PDB file of C-alpha atoms and ligand atoms in Angstrom:
ATOM      1  CA  UNK Z   9      13.996 -21.473 -16.200  1.00  0.00           C
ATOM      2  CA  UNK Z  10      14.408 -21.689 -12.461  1.00  0.00           C
ATOM      3  CA  UNK Z  11      11.613 -21.384  -9.940  1.00  0.00           C
ATOM      4  CA  UNK Z  12      11.667 -17.584 -10.240  1.00  0.00           C
ATOM      5  CA  UNK Z  13      10.571 -16.614 -13.692  1.00  0.00           C
ATOM      6  CA  UNK Z  14      11.206 -13.058 -14.701  1.00  0.00           C
ATOM      7  CA  UNK Z  15      11.491 -11.489 -18.120  1.00  0.00           C
ATOM      8  CA  UNK Z  16      14.581  -9.515 -19.244  1.00  0.00           C
ATOM      9  CA  UNK Z  17      17.486 -10.066 -16.941  1.00  0.00           C
ATOM     10  CA  UNK Z  18      18.925  -6.694 -17.954  1.00  0.00           C
ATOM     11  CA  UNK Z  19      18.642  -3.653 -15.752  1.00  0.00           C
ATOM     12  CA  UNK Z  20      17.417  -0.146 -16.371  1.00  0.00           C
ATOM     13  CA  UNK Z  21      20.131   1.655 -14.414  1.00  0.00           C
ATOM     14  CA  UNK Z  22      20.006   5.376 -14.918  1.00  0.00           C
ATOM     15  CA  UNK Z  23      18.583   7.643 -17.534  1.00  0.00           C
ATOM     16  CA  UNK Z  24      14.908   6.904 -17.441  1.00  0.00           C
ATOM     17  CA  UNK Z  25      12.226   9.546 -16.848  1.00  0.00           C
ATOM     18  CA  UNK Z  26       9.907   8.493 -14.067  1.00  0.00           C
ATOM     19  CA  UNK Z  27       6.748  10.341 -13.020  1.00  0.00           C
ATOM     20  CA  UNK Z  28       5.203   9.651  -9.654  1.00  0.00           C
ATOM     21  CA  UNK Z  29       1.579  10.337  -8.772  1.00  0.00           C
ATOM     22  CA  UNK Z  30       1.126  10.176  -5.007  1.00  0.00           C
ATOM     23  CA  UNK Z  31       3.862  11.523  -2.759  1.00  0.00           C
ATOM     24  CA  UNK Z  32       3.006   9.613   0.404  1.00  0.00           C
ATOM     25  CA  UNK Z  33       4.935   6.844   2.052  1.00  0.00           C
ATOM     26  CA  UNK Z  34       5.342   4.596  -0.971  1.00  0.00           C
ATOM     27  CA  UNK Z  35       5.532   7.237  -3.706  1.00  0.00           C
ATOM     28  CA  UNK Z  36       8.206   9.263  -1.874  1.00  0.00           C
ATOM     29  CA  UNK Z  37      10.201   6.155  -0.998  1.00  0.00           C
ATOM     30  CA  UNK Z  38      10.268   4.978  -4.583  1.00  0.00           C
ATOM     31  CA  UNK Z  39      11.156   8.486  -5.723  1.00  0.00           C
ATOM     32  CA  UNK Z  40      14.256   8.423  -3.548  1.00  0.00           C
ATOM     33  CA  UNK Z  41      15.193   4.916  -4.745  1.00  0.00           C
ATOM     34  CA  UNK Z  42      14.816   5.691  -8.427  1.00  0.00           C
ATOM     35  CA  UNK Z  43      16.703   8.996  -8.072  1.00  0.00           C
ATOM     36  CA  UNK Z  44      19.545   7.217  -6.312  1.00  0.00           C
ATOM     37  CA  UNK Z  45      20.130   4.919  -9.276  1.00  0.00           C
ATOM     38  CA  UNK Z  46      20.279   7.815 -11.661  1.00  0.00           C
ATOM     39  CA  UNK Z  47      16.731   8.143 -13.036  1.00  0.00           C
ATOM     40  CA  UNK Z  48      15.065  11.521 -13.432  1.00  0.00           C
ATOM     41  CA  UNK Z  49      12.025  11.788 -11.144  1.00  0.00           C
ATOM     42  CA  UNK Z  50       9.093  14.211 -11.047  1.00  0.00           C
ATOM     43  CA  UNK Z  51       6.796  13.635  -8.059  1.00  0.00           C
ATOM     44  CA  UNK Z  52       3.279  14.939  -7.537  1.00  0.00           C
ATOM     45  CA  UNK Z  53       0.412  14.830  -5.119  1.00  0.00           C
ATOM     46  CA  UNK Z  54      -3.207  16.025  -4.866  1.00  0.00           C
ATOM     47  CA  UNK Z  55      -2.394  19.405  -3.258  1.00  0.00           C
ATOM     48  CA  UNK Z  56       0.131  20.606  -5.808  1.00  0.00           C
ATOM     49  CA  UNK Z  57       3.919  21.071  -6.103  1.00  0.00           C
ATOM     50  CA  UNK Z  58       4.101  23.934  -3.625  1.00  0.00           C
ATOM     51  CA  UNK Z  59       3.136  21.466  -0.886  1.00  0.00           C
ATOM     52  CA  UNK Z  60       6.089  19.213  -1.794  1.00  0.00           C
ATOM     53  CA  UNK Z  61       8.979  21.678  -1.151  1.00  0.00           C
ATOM     54  CA  UNK Z  62       9.813  20.026   2.183  1.00  0.00           C
ATOM     55  CA  UNK Z  63       9.716  16.510   0.787  1.00  0.00           C
ATOM     56  CA  UNK Z  64      11.902  17.373  -2.172  1.00  0.00           C
ATOM     57  CA  UNK Z  65      14.470  19.009   0.171  1.00  0.00           C
ATOM     58  CA  UNK Z  66      14.382  15.957   2.425  1.00  0.00           C
ATOM     59  CA  UNK Z  67      14.881  13.579  -0.479  1.00  0.00           C
ATOM     60  CA  UNK Z  68      17.852  15.540  -1.696  1.00  0.00           C
ATOM     61  CA  UNK Z  69      19.127  14.371  -5.010  1.00  0.00           C
ATOM     62  CA  UNK Z  70      17.495  15.683  -8.149  1.00  0.00           C
ATOM     63  CA  UNK Z  71      13.830  14.773  -7.568  1.00  0.00           C
ATOM     64  CA  UNK Z  72      11.559  17.564  -8.718  1.00  0.00           C
ATOM     65  CA  UNK Z  73       7.991  18.377  -7.794  1.00  0.00           C
ATOM     66  CA  UNK Z  74       5.300  18.884 -10.394  1.00  0.00           C
ATOM     67  CA  UNK Z  75       1.596  18.747 -10.963  1.00  0.00           C
ATOM     68  CA  UNK Z  76      -0.054  15.395 -11.524  1.00  0.00           C
ATOM     69  CA  UNK Z  77      -0.285  16.249 -15.203  1.00  0.00           C
ATOM     70  CA  UNK Z  78       3.392  17.157 -15.382  1.00  0.00           C
ATOM     71  CA  UNK Z  79       4.392  13.937 -13.675  1.00  0.00           C
ATOM     72  CA  UNK Z  80       2.224  11.902 -16.068  1.00  0.00           C
ATOM     73  CA  UNK Z  81       3.578  13.667 -19.128  1.00  0.00           C
ATOM     74  CA  UNK Z  82       7.175  13.489 -17.881  1.00  0.00           C
ATOM     75  CA  UNK Z  83       7.325   9.773 -17.138  1.00  0.00           C
ATOM     76  CA  UNK Z  84       8.237   7.075 -19.575  1.00  0.00           C
ATOM     77  CA  UNK Z  85       7.230   5.098 -16.518  1.00  0.00           C
ATOM     78  CA  UNK Z  86       4.578   6.498 -14.164  1.00  0.00           C
ATOM     79  CA  UNK Z  87       4.084   5.265 -10.624  1.00  0.00           C
ATOM     80  CA  UNK Z  88       0.553   5.520  -9.341  1.00  0.00           C
ATOM     81  CA  UNK Z  89       0.596   5.397  -5.527  1.00  0.00           C
ATOM     82  CA  UNK Z  90      -2.583   6.962  -4.212  1.00  0.00           C
ATOM     83  CA  UNK Z  91      -5.536   5.602  -2.222  1.00  0.00           C
ATOM     84  CA  UNK Z  92      -7.339   3.209  -4.577  1.00  0.00           C
ATOM     85  CA  UNK Z  93     -10.625   5.012  -4.041  1.00  0.00           C
ATOM     86  CA  UNK Z  94      -9.312   8.047  -5.907  1.00  0.00           C
ATOM     87  CA  UNK Z  95      -8.138   6.341  -9.090  1.00  0.00           C
ATOM     88  CA  UNK Z  96     -10.878   7.962 -11.216  1.00  0.00           C
ATOM     89  CA  UNK Z  97      -9.074  11.285 -10.613  1.00  0.00           C
ATOM     90  CA  UNK Z  98      -6.022  10.039 -12.559  1.00  0.00           C
ATOM     91  CA  UNK Z  99      -5.380  11.887 -15.873  1.00  0.00           C
ATOM     92  CA  UNK Z 100      -6.288   8.940 -18.092  1.00  0.00           C
ATOM     93  CA  UNK Z 101      -5.583  10.662 -21.403  1.00  0.00           C
ATOM     94  CA  UNK Z 102      -2.004  11.305 -20.287  1.00  0.00           C
ATOM     95  CA  UNK Z 103      -1.347   7.751 -19.105  1.00  0.00           C
ATOM     96  CA  UNK Z 104      -2.697   5.932 -22.136  1.00  0.00           C
ATOM     97  CA  UNK Z 105      -0.172   3.334 -23.446  1.00  0.00           C
ATOM     98  CA  UNK Z 106       2.430   4.269 -20.793  1.00  0.00           C
ATOM     99  CA  UNK Z 107       4.081   1.864 -18.466  1.00  0.00           C
ATOM    100  CA  UNK Z 108       2.304   2.432 -15.167  1.00  0.00           C
ATOM    101  CA  UNK Z 109       3.425   0.934 -11.852  1.00  0.00           C
ATOM    102  CA  UNK Z 110       0.389   0.494  -9.663  1.00  0.00           C
ATOM    103  CA  UNK Z 111       1.158   0.153  -5.967  1.00  0.00           C
ATOM    104  CA  UNK Z 112      -2.454   0.671  -4.862  1.00  0.00           C
ATOM    105  CA  UNK Z 113      -4.422  -1.587  -2.581  1.00  0.00           C
ATOM    106  CA  UNK Z 114      -8.129  -1.633  -2.000  1.00  0.00           C
ATOM    107  CA  UNK Z 115      -9.190  -0.958   1.573  1.00  0.00           C
ATOM    108  CA  UNK Z 116     -12.941  -0.392   1.665  1.00  0.00           C
ATOM    109  CA  UNK Z 117     -12.793   1.303   5.018  1.00  0.00           C
ATOM    110  CA  UNK Z 118     -10.489   3.929   3.548  1.00  0.00           C
ATOM    111  CA  UNK Z 119     -11.581   3.860  -0.139  1.00  0.00           C
ATOM    112  CA  UNK Z 120     -15.335   3.283   0.180  1.00  0.00           C
ATOM    113  CA  UNK Z 121     -16.890   0.115  -1.168  1.00  0.00           C
ATOM    114  CA  UNK Z 122     -16.338  -0.934  -4.756  1.00  0.00           C
ATOM    115  CA  UNK Z 123     -19.019  -3.415  -5.692  1.00  0.00           C
ATOM    116  CA  UNK Z 124     -16.886  -5.085  -8.426  1.00  0.00           C
ATOM    117  CA  UNK Z 125     -14.058  -5.675  -6.013  1.00  0.00           C
ATOM    118  CA  UNK Z 126     -16.358  -6.789  -3.190  1.00  0.00           C
ATOM    119  CA  UNK Z 127     -17.840  -9.352  -5.567  1.00  0.00           C
ATOM    120  CA  UNK Z 128     -14.361 -10.209  -6.852  1.00  0.00           C
ATOM    121  CA  UNK Z 129     -15.428  -9.904 -10.498  1.00  0.00           C
ATOM    122  CA  UNK Z 130     -12.228  -7.978 -11.215  1.00  0.00           C
ATOM    123  CA  UNK Z 131      -9.184  -6.528  -9.411  1.00  0.00           C
ATOM    124  CA  UNK Z 132      -8.181  -3.084  -8.375  1.00  0.00           C
ATOM    125  CA  UNK Z 133      -5.345  -3.079 -10.889  1.00  0.00           C
ATOM    126  CA  UNK Z 134      -7.619  -4.159 -13.766  1.00  0.00           C
ATOM    127  CA  UNK Z 135      -9.948  -1.260 -12.920  1.00  0.00           C
ATOM    128  CA  UNK Z 136      -7.073   1.263 -12.930  1.00  0.00           C
ATOM    129  CA  UNK Z 137      -5.780  -0.220 -16.163  1.00  0.00           C
ATOM    130  CA  UNK Z 138      -9.226   0.054 -17.720  1.00  0.00           C
ATOM    131  CA  UNK Z 139      -9.534   3.663 -16.593  1.00  0.00           C
ATOM    132  CA  UNK Z 140      -6.084   4.691 -17.875  1.00  0.00           C
ATOM    133  CA  UNK Z 141      -5.610   2.488 -20.913  1.00  0.00           C
ATOM    134  CA  UNK Z 142      -2.010   2.043 -19.729  1.00  0.00           C
ATOM    135  CA  UNK Z 143       0.430  -0.892 -19.802  1.00  0.00           C
ATOM    136  CA  UNK Z 144      -0.120  -1.326 -16.098  1.00  0.00           C
ATOM    137  CA  UNK Z 145       1.987  -3.501 -13.852  1.00  0.00           C
ATOM    138  CA  UNK Z 146       1.024  -4.120 -10.274  1.00  0.00           C
ATOM    139  CA  UNK Z 147       4.101  -3.936  -8.060  1.00  0.00           C
ATOM    140  CA  UNK Z 148       5.401  -2.688  -4.737  1.00  0.00           C
ATOM    141  CA  UNK Z 149       1.972  -3.219  -3.164  1.00  0.00           C
ATOM    142  CA  UNK Z 150       2.906  -5.881  -0.667  1.00  0.00           C
ATOM    143  CA  UNK Z 151       5.869  -4.493   1.272  1.00  0.00           C
ATOM    144  CA  UNK Z 152       5.062  -2.124   4.134  1.00  0.00           C
ATOM    145  CA  UNK Z 153       6.763   1.169   3.333  1.00  0.00           C
ATOM    146  CA  UNK Z 154       9.414   0.882   6.003  1.00  0.00           C
ATOM    147  CA  UNK Z 155      10.560  -2.429   4.456  1.00  0.00           C
ATOM    148  CA  UNK Z 156      10.512  -0.839   1.006  1.00  0.00           C
ATOM    149  CA  UNK Z 157      12.679   1.925   2.455  1.00  0.00           C
ATOM    150  CA  UNK Z 158      15.098  -0.269   4.438  1.00  0.00           C
ATOM    151  CA  UNK Z 159      15.658  -3.278   2.197  1.00  0.00           C
ATOM    152  CA  UNK Z 160      16.682  -1.509  -0.989  1.00  0.00           C
ATOM    153  CA  UNK Z 161      20.247  -1.681  -2.351  1.00  0.00           C
ATOM    154  CA  UNK Z 162      21.339  -4.835  -0.583  1.00  0.00           C
ATOM    155  CA  UNK Z 163      24.995  -5.521  -1.274  1.00  0.00           C
ATOM    156  CA  UNK Z 164      26.338  -8.605  -2.963  1.00  0.00           C
ATOM    157  CA  UNK Z 165      25.811 -11.689  -0.862  1.00  0.00           C
ATOM    158  CA  UNK Z 166      23.012 -10.147   1.250  1.00  0.00           C
ATOM    159  CA  UNK Z 167      19.730 -11.989   0.606  1.00  0.00           C
ATOM    160  CA  UNK Z 168      17.310  -9.820  -1.319  1.00  0.00           C
ATOM    161  CA  UNK Z 169      13.657  -9.311  -0.534  1.00  0.00           C
ATOM    162  CA  UNK Z 170      11.202 -10.366  -3.228  1.00  0.00           C
ATOM    163  CA  UNK Z 171       8.661  -8.055  -4.855  1.00  0.00           C
ATOM    164  CA  UNK Z 172       5.757  -9.775  -6.661  1.00  0.00           C
ATOM    165  CA  UNK Z 173       4.559  -8.148  -9.806  1.00  0.00           C
ATOM    166  CA  UNK Z 174       1.820  -8.876 -12.277  1.00  0.00           C
ATOM    167  CA  UNK Z 175       0.719  -7.523 -15.594  1.00  0.00           C
ATOM    168  CA  UNK Z 176      -0.567  -8.419 -18.986  1.00  0.00           C
ATOM    169  CA  UNK Z 177       2.126  -6.754 -21.089  1.00  0.00           C
ATOM    170  CA  UNK Z 178       5.468  -8.592 -21.223  1.00  0.00           C
ATOM    171  CA  UNK Z 179       7.435  -5.472 -22.246  1.00  0.00           C
ATOM    172  CA  UNK Z 180       6.005  -3.436 -19.377  1.00  0.00           C
ATOM    173  CA  UNK Z 181       6.701  -6.296 -16.938  1.00  0.00           C
ATOM    174  CA  UNK Z 182      10.300  -6.441 -18.151  1.00  0.00           C
ATOM    175  CA  UNK Z 183      10.805  -2.706 -17.550  1.00  0.00           C
ATOM    176  CA  UNK Z 184       9.316  -2.855 -14.042  1.00  0.00           C
ATOM    177  CA  UNK Z 185      11.250  -6.008 -13.245  1.00  0.00           C
ATOM    178  CA  UNK Z 186      14.452  -4.199 -14.255  1.00  0.00           C
ATOM    179  CA  UNK Z 187      13.647  -1.204 -12.109  1.00  0.00           C
ATOM    180  CA  UNK Z 188      12.848  -3.489  -9.194  1.00  0.00           C
ATOM    181  CA  UNK Z 189      16.087  -5.350  -9.525  1.00  0.00           C
ATOM    182  CA  UNK Z 190      18.125  -2.152  -9.868  1.00  0.00           C
ATOM    183  CA  UNK Z 191      16.865  -0.745  -6.568  1.00  0.00           C
ATOM    184  CA  UNK Z 192      17.821  -3.979  -4.852  1.00  0.00           C
ATOM    185  CA  UNK Z 193      14.790  -6.214  -4.769  1.00  0.00           C
ATOM    186  CA  UNK Z 194      14.065  -9.509  -6.515  1.00  0.00           C
ATOM    187  CA  UNK Z 195      11.095  -9.263  -8.851  1.00  0.00           C
ATOM    188  CA  UNK Z 196       8.878 -12.369  -9.040  1.00  0.00           C
ATOM    189  CA  UNK Z 197       6.228 -12.643 -11.683  1.00  0.00           C
ATOM    190  CA  UNK Z 198       2.819 -13.559 -10.241  1.00  0.00           C
ATOM    191  CA  UNK Z 199       0.957 -13.675 -13.567  1.00  0.00           C
ATOM    192  CA  UNK Z 200      -1.420 -11.424 -15.463  1.00  0.00           C
ATOM    193  CA  UNK Z 201      -3.373  -8.656 -13.801  1.00  0.00           C
ATOM    194  CA  UNK Z 202      -6.411 -10.802 -13.070  1.00  0.00           C
ATOM    195  CA  UNK Z 203      -5.190 -14.122 -11.779  1.00  0.00           C
ATOM    196  CA  UNK Z 204      -1.715 -12.805 -10.936  1.00  0.00           C
ATOM    197  CA  UNK Z 205      -2.943  -9.630  -9.281  1.00  0.00           C
ATOM    198  CA  UNK Z 206      -5.276 -11.664  -7.029  1.00  0.00           C
ATOM    199  CA  UNK Z 207      -2.200 -13.593  -5.805  1.00  0.00           C
ATOM    200  CA  UNK Z 208      -0.647 -10.557  -4.123  1.00  0.00           C
ATOM    201  CA  UNK Z 209      -3.491  -8.334  -3.093  1.00  0.00           C
ATOM    202  CA  UNK Z 210      -4.433  -7.666   0.569  1.00  0.00           C
ATOM    203  CA  UNK Z 211      -5.433 -10.835   2.414  1.00  0.00           C
ATOM    204  CA  UNK Z 212      -3.178 -13.184   0.447  1.00  0.00           C
ATOM    205  CA  UNK Z 213      -0.413 -15.234   2.043  1.00  0.00           C
ATOM    206  CA  UNK Z 214       2.335 -13.068   0.501  1.00  0.00           C
ATOM    207  CA  UNK Z 215       0.831  -9.764   1.563  1.00  0.00           C
ATOM    208  CA  UNK Z 216       2.992  -7.772   3.982  1.00  0.00           C
ATOM    209  CA  UNK Z 217       5.670 -10.502   4.041  1.00  0.00           C
ATOM    210  CA  UNK Z 218       9.410 -10.152   3.622  1.00  0.00           C
ATOM    211  CA  UNK Z 219      10.514 -13.238   1.695  1.00  0.00           C
ATOM    212  CA  UNK Z 220      13.346 -14.321  -0.557  1.00  0.00           C
ATOM    213  CA  UNK Z 221      12.389 -14.905  -4.203  1.00  0.00           C
ATOM    214  CA  UNK Z 222      12.157 -18.682  -4.180  1.00  0.00           C
ATOM    215  CA  UNK Z 223       9.773 -18.715  -1.230  1.00  0.00           C
ATOM    216  CA  UNK Z 224       7.733 -15.881  -2.699  1.00  0.00           C
ATOM    217  CA  UNK Z 225       7.442 -17.763  -5.950  1.00  0.00           C
ATOM    218  CA  UNK Z 226       6.348 -20.948  -4.222  1.00  0.00           C
ATOM    219  CA  UNK Z 227       3.668 -19.150  -2.208  1.00  0.00           C
ATOM    220  CA  UNK Z 228       2.399 -17.154  -5.211  1.00  0.00           C
ATOM    221  CA  UNK Z 229       1.952 -20.291  -7.225  1.00  0.00           C
ATOM    222  CA  UNK Z 230       0.711 -22.636  -4.508  1.00  0.00           C
ATOM    223  CA  UNK Z 231      -2.771 -24.088  -5.067  1.00  0.00           C
TER     224      UNK Z 231
HETATM  225  N1  NAP R  30       1.824   2.512   3.347  1.00  0.00           N
HETATM  226  C1  NAP R  30       2.214   1.296   2.986  1.00  0.00           C
HETATM  227  O1  NAP R  30       3.042   0.644   3.711  1.00  0.00           O
HETATM  228  C2  NAP R  30       1.758   0.711   1.665  1.00  0.00           C
HETATM  229  C3  NAP R  30       2.415  -0.435   1.205  1.00  0.00           C
HETATM  230  C4  NAP R  30       2.099  -0.924  -0.076  1.00  0.00           C
HETATM  231  C5  NAP R  30       1.092  -0.328  -0.837  1.00  0.00           C
HETATM  232  N2  NAP R  30       0.384   0.745  -0.305  1.00  0.00           N
HETATM  233  C6  NAP R  30      -0.670   1.298  -1.172  1.00  0.00           C
HETATM  234  O2  NAP R  30      -0.072   2.316  -1.995  1.00  0.00           O
HETATM  235  C7  NAP R  30      -0.934   3.445  -2.094  1.00  0.00           C
HETATM  236  C8  NAP R  30      -0.230   4.649  -1.458  1.00  0.00           C
HETATM  237  O3  NAP R  30      -0.035   4.361  -0.088  1.00  0.00           O
HETATM  238  P1  NAP R  30       0.740   5.374   0.856  1.00  0.00           P
HETATM  239  O4  NAP R  30       0.780   4.733   2.185  1.00  0.00           O
HETATM  240  O5  NAP R  30       1.968   5.875   0.235  1.00  0.00           O
HETATM  241  O6  NAP R  30      -0.341   6.611   0.899  1.00  0.00           O
HETATM  242  P2  NAP R  30      -0.249   7.936   1.695  1.00  0.00           P
HETATM  243  O7  NAP R  30       0.986   8.015   2.498  1.00  0.00           O
HETATM  244  O8  NAP R  30      -1.587   8.137   2.379  1.00  0.00           O
HETATM  245  O9  NAP R  30      -0.126   8.999   0.489  1.00  0.00           O
HETATM  246  C9  NAP R  30      -1.107   9.108  -0.514  1.00  0.00           C
HETATM  247  C10 NAP R  30      -0.644  10.133  -1.498  1.00  0.00           C
HETATM  248  O10 NAP R  30      -1.550  10.113  -2.569  1.00  0.00           O
HETATM  249  C11 NAP R  30      -1.830  11.453  -2.938  1.00  0.00           C
HETATM  250  N3  NAP R  30      -3.089  11.549  -3.668  1.00  0.00           N
HETATM  251  C12 NAP R  30      -4.342  11.236  -3.237  1.00  0.00           C
HETATM  252  N4  NAP R  30      -5.234  11.407  -4.210  1.00  0.00           N
HETATM  253  C13 NAP R  30      -4.557  11.848  -5.266  1.00  0.00           C
HETATM  254  C14 NAP R  30      -4.910  12.223  -6.552  1.00  0.00           C
HETATM  255  N5  NAP R  30      -6.187  12.151  -6.972  1.00  0.00           N
HETATM  256  N6  NAP R  30      -3.968  12.651  -7.423  1.00  0.00           N
HETATM  257  C15 NAP R  30      -2.649  12.703  -7.002  1.00  0.00           C
HETATM  258  N7  NAP R  30      -2.244  12.343  -5.782  1.00  0.00           N
HETATM  259  C16 NAP R  30      -3.176  11.932  -4.910  1.00  0.00           C
HETATM  260  C17 NAP R  30      -1.808  12.213  -1.664  1.00  0.00           C
HETATM  261  O11 NAP R  30      -1.617  13.587  -1.904  1.00  0.00           O
HETATM  262  P3  NAP R  30      -2.035  14.692  -0.785  1.00  0.00           P
HETATM  263  O12 NAP R  30      -1.096  14.462   0.354  1.00  0.00           O
HETATM  264  O13 NAP R  30      -1.795  15.977  -1.479  1.00  0.00           O
HETATM  265  O14 NAP R  30      -3.417  14.398  -0.376  1.00  0.00           O
HETATM  266  C18 NAP R  30      -0.564  11.563  -1.016  1.00  0.00           C
HETATM  267  O15 NAP R  30       0.587  12.172  -1.493  1.00  0.00           O
HETATM  268  C19 NAP R  30      -2.222   3.039  -1.394  1.00  0.00           C
HETATM  269  O16 NAP R  30      -3.146   2.536  -2.337  1.00  0.00           O
HETATM  270  C20 NAP R  30      -1.771   2.004  -0.403  1.00  0.00           C
HETATM  271  O17 NAP R  30      -2.830   1.128  -0.026  1.00  0.00           O
HETATM  272  C21 NAP R  30       0.748   1.294   0.900  1.00  0.00           C
END
């Protein structure tokens, strides 16, 4: 294989059911992207679907608002994009064994201190995976939301921006890599949730960068 190793070259274009928990900058941007390539999307937040009327109108397309439980039940793939400190509120029983995309980052000043993460005995994604029992893939956590919004759907010949992803389940990684590719980014596998996840969390050299895949791959696997 080349420098960029990614499972399953195939795409996922259209027809998948995607639930989104967290309708902020990242969750709503991904909702629009997935809708645009023909997936069915149900988006949710903490305050409930009635608070999402404006967002849904703004997104256009066929994105629907639901409760967190509805989004979790609806999705074959469920995006979790909430402040890390609130992950224990996720409906674990509804996410068990599902493919979950975790965009969350740990910021103690926002999330409160997590002793395990401060001591680096585990990662934020491993903790969310343990809570939910899901096939969790960490992805879309490094690009600032404006870049996630603006660099999707690059045409042929336009260099794509890389999105690192990590996970412990090859099938789930392949699904998320396909979705990533279909909205116009280049997925680059960082590794499993522990070692791999540590390679693209806040404070790493790839965090908040906009890189092509080969450079991303080199940085992720340096040292
Ligand atoms: N912003 C970025 O550029 C960026 C980039 C990469 C990764 N991230 C990470 O991705 C995550 C989301 O970031 P963001 O900037 O999109 O956040 P945000 O704009 O602050 O939005 C957070 C969303 O999460 C919802 N939420 C909070 N607790 C919830 C719960 N228990 N159940 C359901 N929904 C809940 C909020 O709902 P309400 O509005 O109803 O409270 C809101 O819709 C964070 O962990 C962040 O660190 C952010």
